[in-house]
């Protein structure tokens, strides 16, 4: 299979750098093909702006989504964006690897999402009407592909537990899992989260590699998170609220998983 | 009072541009002093990397937090970072204004957080021991200051309601409200969220400005979100989980608000 690893850490000799090397080697040894988008090494441009659309009508105000739509349709996006989209189409699985900074991804990776996720590619796909709100949340261009987060965290695991002060890790990652990956159609695997990165020794590292390695070996067998499909009847359209008869009285991120 | 508006939209003639102008005018007319960090206009560097610490020991591996700590202590951070920190110290209130892109802030604003929030300034502040886990979540350098999000959203409000498919807006913003603003000590006001930005006309705009104007007039009277203070006994240290006798059996983001 083909795997795209999008990697966002500035230091090659870091724990993240080691985990990236380990991941690539393990996948290649299993016969997979791997491409790495090493965003810092590529000096990836983070800010979505008018320069991303060099052929746009420069007399008109810049409109992020409409300019993205036109350029995507006409094949006139910036070359760096088009290249990453091609990698996504090539991939059977996507891994996003990053250190958790301020409870989310580093800016450079957010900028990869903001720019590569074009209108017509990652959103604005399919019929948009009062009865069908686009091919998204389970449908879309990435349908049939899998995705997984590989996240390192300085803090302790209990701080991110159900009653931990930072909020539960699953909820902190929901906007990425559900909003960035499930939205354009990826099946989303449970994340690999490595806590307390400042306290690493050989024994712990061996254990982490062992766990991660087994997960990578089973990338195509692990059951994805059971997010609800937008277009299978669970949601009222166009309000896009969960039908009153499903998990009645409940609310929040968790109701969008069919437990 | 002094207000810092950090603004992240690439097009000055956009709805966001108008709301920024409106906000600055309204605050100045009330006699406040306003500084605007217009990140796109400043060509703000988004990616935290070794270049942010020009005096670091270049023979050692780059370590984001330790290099940040040293440079902050020694006053050798990159000039653009130090300038924004000075603005934060000057401000009595901070407004972060941005369009919601992929359920979070644009990369350029995330990069402002990643880089300006130095070790010793926004984190790593105060005693760190098994009985006191730093001055954070209600304490910290920003204590006594207020902060508010001003967010524009393309989608419909029901899509972000308690049972909406995107997840509730309050939960999507929790990592910013609690993790980015409350963490270094800001009192966090309820956000101003403007939905369905593609459907704007004069009448709606007048209504939005009226509401926003009243909010800005009352910036010092509005009760902040009642996030729990880390160091007032609600949390068990060092696990930093909510004490078993507070909202027992409950979990998730909402338990960190003293309702």
Coordinates of C-alpha atoms in Angstrom, one line a residue:
Chain A
X1 CA 0.0 0.0 0.0
X2 CA 1.0 3.7 -0.3
X3 CA 1.4 5.7 2.8
X4 CA 1.9 9.5 3.1
X5 CA 3.5 10.7 6.3
X6 CA 3.1 14.4 6.9
X7 CA 5.6 15.3 9.6
X8 CA 5.9 18.6 11.5
X9 CA 8.9 18.8 13.9
X10 CA 11.8 21.2 13.4
X11 CA 14.6 19.0 14.8
X12 CA 15.6 15.8 13.0
X13 CA 17.4 14.4 16.1
X14 CA 14.3 14.8 18.3
X15 CA 12.1 12.0 19.6
X16 CA 9.8 12.9 16.8
X17 CA 12.6 12.5 14.3
X18 CA 13.3 9.0 15.7
X19 CA 9.7 8.0 15.6
X20 CA 9.4 9.2 12.0
X21 CA 12.5 7.1 11.0
X22 CA 11.1 4.1 12.8
X23 CA 7.7 4.5 11.1
X24 CA 9.1 4.8 7.6
X25 CA 11.5 1.8 8.1
X26 CA 8.8 -0.4 9.6
X27 CA 6.3 0.4 6.8
X28 CA 8.9 -0.1 4.0
X29 CA 10.1 -3.4 5.5
X30 CA 6.5 -4.6 5.3
X31 CA 6.6 -3.9 1.5
X32 CA 4.7 -0.6 1.6
X33 CA 5.7 2.5 -0.3
X34 CA 6.1 5.6 1.8
X35 CA 6.3 9.3 0.9
X36 CA 7.2 11.8 3.7
X37 CA 6.2 15.4 3.6
X38 CA 8.7 16.8 6.1
X39 CA 7.2 20.2 6.4
X40 CA 10.1 22.0 8.2
X41 CA 12.6 20.5 5.8
X42 CA 10.4 21.6 2.8
X43 CA 10.1 25.1 4.3
X44 CA 6.4 24.7 3.8
X45 CA 4.6 28.0 3.5
X46 CA 2.0 28.1 6.3
X47 CA -0.2 31.1 5.5
X48 CA -3.0 30.7 3.0
X49 CA -3.0 33.9 1.0
X50 CA -3.5 35.4 -2.5
X51 CA 0.0 34.2 -3.6
X52 CA -1.4 30.6 -3.5
X53 CA -3.4 31.5 -6.6
X54 CA -0.9 33.2 -9.0
X55 CA -3.4 33.4 -11.9
X56 CA -6.2 35.0 -10.0
X57 CA -7.8 38.3 -11.0
X58 CA -5.7 40.7 -9.0
X59 CA -8.2 43.5 -9.4
X60 CA -10.8 41.6 -7.3
X61 CA -10.7 41.2 -3.5
X62 CA -9.1 38.0 -2.5
X63 CA -11.6 35.4 -1.3
X64 CA -10.0 32.4 0.3
X65 CA -12.6 29.8 -0.6
X66 CA -13.8 31.1 -4.0
X67 CA -10.3 31.7 -5.2
X68 CA -9.4 28.2 -4.1
X69 CA -12.3 26.8 -6.0
X70 CA -11.4 28.6 -9.2
X71 CA -7.8 27.7 -9.1
X72 CA -8.5 24.1 -8.2
X73 CA -10.9 23.7 -11.1
X74 CA -8.6 25.5 -13.6
X75 CA -5.4 23.7 -12.4
X76 CA -3.8 27.0 -11.6
X77 CA -3.0 26.5 -7.9
X78 CA 0.5 27.1 -6.5
X79 CA 2.7 24.2 -7.4
X80 CA 3.5 23.2 -3.8
X81 CA -0.2 22.8 -3.1
X82 CA -0.9 20.7 -6.2
X83 CA 2.0 18.4 -5.3
X84 CA 0.6 17.6 -1.9
X85 CA -2.8 16.9 -3.3
X86 CA -1.2 14.5 -5.7
X87 CA 0.4 12.7 -2.8
X88 CA -2.9 12.5 -1.0
X89 CA -4.6 10.9 -4.1
X90 CA -1.7 8.5 -4.4
X91 CA -1.9 7.4 -0.7
X92 CA -4.0 4.6 0.7
X93 CA -3.2 5.9 4.2
X94 CA -2.2 9.2 5.7
X95 CA -0.3 9.6 8.9
X96 CA -0.1 13.1 10.5
X97 CA 2.8 13.2 13.0
X98 CA 3.3 16.2 15.2
X99 CA 4.0 17.4 18.8
X100 CA 0.9 18.8 20.5
X101 CA 1.6 22.5 20.9
X102 CA -1.1 24.5 22.7
X103 CA -3.6 21.6 22.5
X104 CA -3.4 21.4 18.7
X105 CA -1.1 20.9 15.8
X106 CA 1.9 23.2 15.1
X107 CA 1.2 26.1 12.8
X108 CA 3.2 24.6 9.9
X109 CA 0.9 21.6 9.8
X110 CA -2.3 23.7 10.2
X111 CA -1.0 25.6 7.2
X112 CA -0.6 22.3 5.3
X113 CA -4.3 21.6 6.0
X114 CA -5.5 25.2 5.3
X115 CA -3.7 25.3 1.9
X116 CA -3.8 21.7 0.6
X117 CA -7.5 21.2 1.5
X118 CA -8.8 23.1 -1.5
X119 CA -12.4 23.9 -2.4
X120 CA -13.5 21.1 -4.7
X121 CA -10.8 18.7 -3.3
X122 CA -11.5 18.5 0.5
X123 CA -14.7 20.6 0.8
X124 CA -17.3 21.8 -1.6
X125 CA -17.5 18.3 -3.0
X126 CA -20.7 16.8 -4.3
X127 CA -24.3 18.1 -4.5
X128 CA -25.1 20.9 -2.1
X129 CA -28.8 21.3 -1.7
X130 CA -31.5 21.4 1.0
X131 CA -31.5 17.6 0.9
X132 CA -27.8 16.7 0.4
X133 CA -25.2 18.8 2.2
X134 CA -22.2 17.8 0.2
X135 CA -20.1 14.6 0.1
X136 CA -18.5 15.0 3.5
X137 CA -18.2 13.3 6.9
X138 CA -17.7 9.8 5.6
X139 CA -18.0 10.7 1.9
X140 CA -15.6 12.7 -0.2
X141 CA -12.4 12.5 -2.3
X142 CA -10.6 10.6 0.5
X143 CA -13.2 7.8 0.8
X144 CA -11.6 4.4 1.1
X145 CA -8.4 5.8 2.5
X146 CA -7.3 5.6 6.2
X147 CA -5.8 8.2 8.4
X148 CA -4.1 8.2 11.8
X149 CA -2.5 10.7 14.1
X150 CA 0.9 10.1 15.8
X151 CA 1.1 12.7 18.5
X152 CA 3.8 13.5 21.1
X153 CA 2.9 15.3 24.3
X154 CA 5.1 16.8 27.0
X155 CA 2.4 16.5 29.8
X156 CA 1.3 13.5 31.8
X157 CA -1.4 11.1 30.6
X158 CA -3.8 11.7 33.6
X159 CA -3.8 15.4 32.8
X160 CA -5.5 14.4 29.5
X161 CA -7.8 11.8 31.0
X162 CA -11.6 12.0 31.3
X163 CA -11.4 14.3 34.3
X164 CA -8.0 15.7 33.6
X165 CA -7.5 19.5 33.6
X166 CA -6.5 19.7 29.9
X167 CA -9.7 18.0 28.8
X168 CA -9.8 14.4 27.5
X169 CA -7.3 13.8 24.6
X170 CA -10.1 12.3 22.5
X171 CA -12.0 15.6 22.7
X172 CA -9.0 17.7 22.1
X173 CA -8.3 15.7 18.9
X174 CA -12.0 15.6 17.8
X175 CA -11.7 18.7 15.6
X176 CA -8.8 17.0 13.7
X177 CA -10.2 13.5 13.7
X178 CA -13.8 14.4 12.8
X179 CA -13.3 17.9 11.3
X180 CA -10.1 17.5 9.3
X181 CA -10.0 13.7 8.5
X182 CA -13.5 12.3 8.5
X183 CA -14.8 15.4 6.8
X184 CA -13.2 14.6 3.4
X185 CA -13.9 10.9 3.8
X186 CA -10.9 9.3 5.6
X187 CA -11.6 6.4 7.9
X188 CA -9.9 7.5 11.1
X189 CA -7.9 5.1 13.2
X190 CA -7.5 5.6 17.0
X191 CA -4.5 7.8 17.5
X192 CA -1.1 6.9 18.8
X193 CA -0.3 9.3 21.6
X194 CA 3.0 9.4 23.4
X195 CA 3.0 11.3 26.7
X196 CA 5.7 12.8 28.9
X197 CA 8.2 13.0 26.1
X198 CA 10.7 14.7 28.5
X199 CA 11.1 11.4 30.4
X200 CA 12.3 9.0 27.8
X201 CA 14.8 6.2 28.2
X202 CA 15.8 3.2 26.2
X203 CA 13.4 0.8 27.9
X204 CA 10.4 3.1 27.4
X205 CA 11.4 3.9 23.8
X206 CA 11.6 0.1 23.0
X207 CA 8.2 -0.4 24.5
X208 CA 6.8 2.6 22.4
X209 CA 8.4 1.3 19.2
X210 CA 7.0 -2.1 19.9
X211 CA 3.4 -0.8 20.3
X212 CA 3.7 1.5 17.4
X213 CA 5.3 -1.2 15.2
X214 CA 2.4 -3.5 15.9
X215 CA -0.1 -0.8 15.0
X216 CA 1.7 0.0 11.8
X217 CA 1.7 -3.8 10.9
X218 CA -2.1 -3.7 11.4
X219 CA -2.9 -0.4 9.7
X220 CA -5.4 -2.1 7.4
X221 CA -7.1 -4.3 10.1
X222 CA -7.6 -1.9 12.9
X223 CA -11.3 -0.8 13.2
X224 CA -11.7 2.9 12.6
X225 CA -13.5 5.2 15.0
X226 CA -17.2 4.7 14.3
X227 CA -18.0 8.3 13.3
X228 CA -21.5 8.7 12.0
X229 CA -22.0 9.2 8.2
X230 CA -23.6 12.5 7.4
X231 CA -25.6 11.2 4.5
X232 CA -27.0 7.9 5.9
X233 CA -30.0 9.3 7.7
X234 CA -28.6 9.9 11.2
X235 CA -28.8 13.7 10.7
X236 CA -31.7 16.0 9.9
X237 CA -30.9 18.1 6.8
X238 CA -30.4 21.1 6.5
X239 CA -30.0 21.7 10.2
X240 CA -27.5 18.9 10.3
X241 CA -28.4 18.1 13.9
X242 CA -28.5 14.5 15.1
X243 CA -32.0 13.0 14.7
X244 CA -34.0 13.3 17.9
X245 CA -34.4 9.6 18.2
X246 CA -30.7 8.9 18.3
X247 CA -29.1 9.2 21.7
X248 CA -31.9 11.6 22.8
X249 CA -31.1 14.3 25.3
X250 CA -27.3 13.8 24.8
X251 CA -25.0 16.3 23.2
X252 CA -21.3 17.1 22.6
X253 CA -18.6 15.4 20.4
X254 CA -19.4 11.9 21.6
X255 CA -22.8 11.6 20.0
X256 CA -21.2 11.7 16.6
X257 CA -19.7 8.3 17.3
X258 CA -22.0 5.3 16.8
X259 CA -20.9 3.5 20.0
Chain B
X1 CA -7.7 50.8 28.9
X2 CA -5.2 49.2 26.4
X3 CA -6.5 46.6 23.9
X4 CA -4.4 44.4 21.7
X5 CA -6.3 43.1 18.7
X6 CA -4.6 40.2 16.9
X7 CA -6.1 39.9 13.5
X8 CA -5.7 37.0 11.0
X9 CA -7.4 37.5 7.7
X10 CA -5.6 38.0 4.4
X11 CA -8.1 40.4 2.7
X12 CA -8.6 43.9 4.1
X13 CA -11.9 44.4 2.2
X14 CA -13.4 41.3 3.7
X15 CA -16.2 41.0 6.3
X16 CA -13.3 40.4 8.8
X17 CA -11.6 43.6 7.6
X18 CA -14.8 45.6 8.2
X19 CA -15.3 44.1 11.6
X20 CA -11.8 44.9 12.6
X21 CA -12.2 48.5 11.5
X22 CA -15.5 48.7 13.4
X23 CA -13.9 47.2 16.5
X24 CA -10.9 49.6 16.5
X25 CA -13.1 52.6 15.9
X26 CA -15.6 51.7 18.6
X27 CA -12.9 51.1 21.2
X28 CA -11.0 54.3 20.3
X29 CA -14.2 56.4 20.4
X30 CA -14.7 55.1 24.0
X31 CA -11.3 56.5 24.9
X32 CA -9.3 53.2 24.8
X33 CA -5.9 52.8 23.2
X34 CA -5.8 50.0 20.6
X35 CA -2.9 48.3 19.0
X36 CA -3.5 45.9 16.1
X37 CA -1.3 43.0 15.1
X38 CA -2.5 42.5 11.6
X39 CA -0.6 39.2 11.0
X40 CA -1.0 39.0 7.3
X41 CA 0.0 42.6 6.8
X42 CA 3.0 42.1 9.1
X43 CA 3.9 38.9 7.1
X44 CA 4.1 37.2 10.4
X45 CA 6.4 34.1 10.4
X46 CA 4.2 31.1 11.4
X47 CA 6.7 28.3 12.0
X48 CA 8.5 28.1 15.3
X49 CA 12.0 27.0 14.5
X50 CA 15.7 27.5 15.5
X51 CA 15.8 30.8 13.7
X52 CA 13.6 32.2 16.4
X53 CA 16.6 32.0 18.8
X54 CA 19.5 33.5 16.8
X55 CA 22.0 33.3 19.7
X56 CA 21.4 29.6 20.5
X57 CA 24.3 27.1 20.6
X58 CA 24.1 25.9 17.0
X59 CA 26.1 22.8 17.7
X60 CA 23.3 21.4 20.0
X61 CA 20.1 19.9 18.7
X62 CA 17.2 22.4 18.6
X63 CA 14.8 21.9 21.5
X64 CA 11.6 24.1 21.1
X65 CA 10.8 24.6 24.7
X66 CA 14.3 24.6 26.2
X67 CA 15.7 27.0 23.6
X68 CA 12.6 29.2 24.1
X69 CA 13.3 29.2 27.9
X70 CA 17.0 30.2 27.5
X71 CA 16.3 32.9 24.9
X72 CA 13.4 34.4 27.0
X73 CA 15.6 34.5 30.1
X74 CA 18.5 36.0 28.3
X75 CA 16.5 38.4 26.2
X76 CA 17.8 36.9 23.0
X77 CA 14.6 36.0 21.3
X78 CA 13.9 37.0 17.7
X79 CA 12.8 40.7 17.7
X80 CA 9.3 40.0 16.3
X81 CA 8.5 37.7 19.2
X82 CA 9.7 40.1 21.8
X83 CA 7.7 42.9 20.3
X84 CA 4.4 40.9 20.5
X85 CA 5.2 39.9 24.1
X86 CA 5.6 43.6 24.9
X87 CA 2.2 44.4 23.4
X88 CA 0.7 41.6 25.5
X89 CA 2.2 43.1 28.7
X90 CA 0.9 46.5 27.7
X91 CA -2.6 45.3 27.0
X92 CA -5.4 45.1 29.6
X93 CA -7.5 43.1 27.1
X94 CA -6.7 40.8 24.1
X95 CA -9.0 40.2 21.2
X96 CA -8.2 37.4 18.8
X97 CA -10.1 37.8 15.5
X98 CA -10.1 35.1 12.9
X99 CA -12.2 33.1 10.4
X100 CA -12.7 29.5 11.6
X101 CA -10.7 27.4 9.2
X102 CA -11.0 23.6 9.7
X103 CA -12.6 24.0 13.1
X104 CA -9.7 26.1 14.4
X105 CA -7.7 29.2 13.9
X106 CA -5.7 29.9 10.6
X107 CA -2.1 28.7 10.7
X108 CA -0.7 32.3 10.8
X109 CA -2.5 32.9 14.2
X110 CA -1.5 29.5 15.5
X111 CA 2.0 30.5 14.7
X112 CA 1.6 33.7 16.7
X113 CA 0.6 31.6 19.7
X114 CA 3.3 28.9 19.1
X115 CA 6.1 31.6 18.9
X116 CA 5.0 34.5 21.2
X117 CA 3.9 32.1 24.0
X118 CA 7.5 31.5 25.2
X119 CA 8.7 29.3 28.1
X120 CA 8.8 31.6 31.1
X121 CA 6.3 33.9 29.6
X122 CA 3.1 31.9 28.9
X123 CA 4.2 28.5 30.3
X124 CA 6.8 27.3 32.7
X125 CA 5.8 30.1 35.0
X126 CA 5.9 29.7 38.8
X127 CA 6.9 26.9 41.1
X128 CA 6.7 23.4 39.5
X129 CA 6.7 20.7 42.1
X130 CA 4.5 17.8 43.2
X131 CA 2.3 20.2 45.1
X132 CA 2.1 23.2 42.8
X133 CA 2.0 22.6 39.1
X134 CA 3.0 26.0 37.9
X135 CA 1.1 29.3 37.8
X136 CA -1.4 28.4 35.1
X137 CA -5.1 28.0 34.4
X138 CA -6.1 31.1 36.2
X139 CA -2.7 32.3 37.3
X140 CA 0.2 33.4 35.3
X141 CA 1.7 36.5 33.6
X142 CA -1.7 37.4 32.0
X143 CA -3.6 37.4 35.3
X144 CA -5.9 40.4 35.6
X145 CA -6.2 40.8 31.8
X146 CA -9.2 39.8 29.8
X147 CA -9.4 38.1 26.4
X148 CA -12.1 37.4 23.9
X149 CA -12.5 35.6 20.5
X150 CA -14.1 37.3 17.6
X151 CA -14.8 34.5 15.1
X152 CA -16.4 34.3 11.7
X153 CA -17.9 31.1 10.4
X154 CA -19.1 30.1 6.9
X155 CA -21.5 27.5 8.2
X156 CA -24.9 27.7 9.8
X157 CA -25.4 28.1 13.6
X158 CA -27.4 24.9 14.0
X159 CA -24.5 22.9 12.6
X160 CA -22.5 24.1 15.6
X161 CA -25.3 23.6 18.2
X162 CA -25.4 21.1 21.0
X163 CA -26.3 18.3 18.6
X164 CA -24.9 19.8 15.4
X165 CA -22.7 17.7 13.2
X166 CA -19.6 19.9 13.7
X167 CA -19.8 19.6 17.4
X168 CA -20.9 22.5 19.7
X169 CA -19.0 25.7 19.1
X170 CA -18.2 26.0 22.8
X171 CA -16.4 22.7 22.7
X172 CA -14.6 23.5 19.4
X173 CA -13.3 26.7 21.0
X174 CA -12.4 25.1 24.4
X175 CA -8.8 24.3 23.4
X176 CA -8.4 28.0 22.7
X177 CA -10.4 29.5 25.5
X178 CA -9.1 27.2 28.2
X179 CA -5.8 25.9 26.7
X180 CA -4.5 29.1 25.1
X181 CA -6.2 32.0 27.1
X182 CA -7.1 30.7 30.6
X183 CA -3.8 28.8 30.8
X184 CA -1.5 31.9 31.1
X185 CA -4.1 33.7 33.2
X186 CA -6.5 35.6 31.0
X187 CA -10.1 35.9 32.1
X188 CA -12.0 34.7 29.1
X189 CA -15.1 36.4 27.9
X190 CA -17.8 34.5 26.0
X191 CA -16.9 34.6 22.3
X192 CA -18.5 36.7 19.6
X193 CA -19.3 34.2 16.8
X194 CA -20.7 35.3 13.4
X195 CA -22.2 32.5 11.4
X196 CA -23.0 32.2 7.7
X197 CA -20.7 34.9 6.5
X198 CA -21.6 34.2 2.9
X199 CA -25.1 35.5 3.5
X200 CA -24.5 39.1 4.7
X201 CA -26.5 42.1 3.8
X202 CA -26.7 45.7 5.2
X203 CA -29.5 44.9 7.7
X204 CA -27.7 41.9 9.1
X205 CA -24.4 43.7 9.3
X206 CA -26.0 46.6 11.2
X207 CA -27.4 44.1 13.7
X208 CA -24.1 42.4 14.1
X209 CA -22.3 45.7 14.6
X210 CA -24.9 46.8 17.1
X211 CA -24.4 43.6 19.2
X212 CA -20.6 43.7 18.9
X213 CA -20.5 47.4 19.7
X214 CA -22.5 46.8 22.9
X215 CA -20.2 44.0 23.9
X216 CA -17.1 46.1 23.3
X217 CA -18.7 48.9 25.4
X218 CA -19.0 46.4 28.2
X219 CA -15.7 44.6 27.9
X220 CA -14.9 45.3 31.5
X221 CA -18.3 44.4 32.9
X222 CA -19.1 41.1 31.1
X223 CA -18.7 38.1 33.5
X224 CA -16.0 35.8 32.2
X225 CA -16.4 32.1 31.6
X226 CA -16.2 30.5 35.1
X227 CA -13.2 28.2 34.4
X228 CA -11.9 26.5 37.5
X229 CA -8.6 27.7 38.9
X230 CA -5.9 25.0 38.9
X231 CA -4.4 26.1 42.3
X232 CA -7.5 26.6 44.4
X233 CA -8.1 23.1 45.5
X234 CA -10.5 21.8 42.8
X235 CA -7.8 19.6 41.3
X236 CA -5.8 16.7 42.7
X237 CA -2.1 17.4 42.2
X238 CA 0.0 16.0 40.5
X239 CA -2.6 14.0 38.6
X240 CA -4.4 17.2 37.9
X241 CA -7.8 15.5 37.7
X242 CA -10.9 17.1 39.1
X243 CA -11.5 16.1 42.7
X244 CA -13.8 13.1 43.0
X245 CA -16.3 15.1 45.1
X246 CA -16.8 17.8 42.4
X247 CA -19.3 16.9 39.7
X248 CA -18.8 13.2 40.4
X249 CA -19.1 10.7 37.5
X250 CA -19.0 13.6 35.0
X251 CA -16.3 14.1 32.5
X252 CA -15.3 16.2 29.4
X253 CA -14.6 19.9 28.8
X254 CA -17.7 21.1 30.7
X255 CA -16.5 19.9 34.1
X256 CA -13.8 22.6 34.1
X257 CA -16.4 25.3 34.3
X258 CA -17.8 26.0 37.7
X259 CA -21.4 26.2 36.6

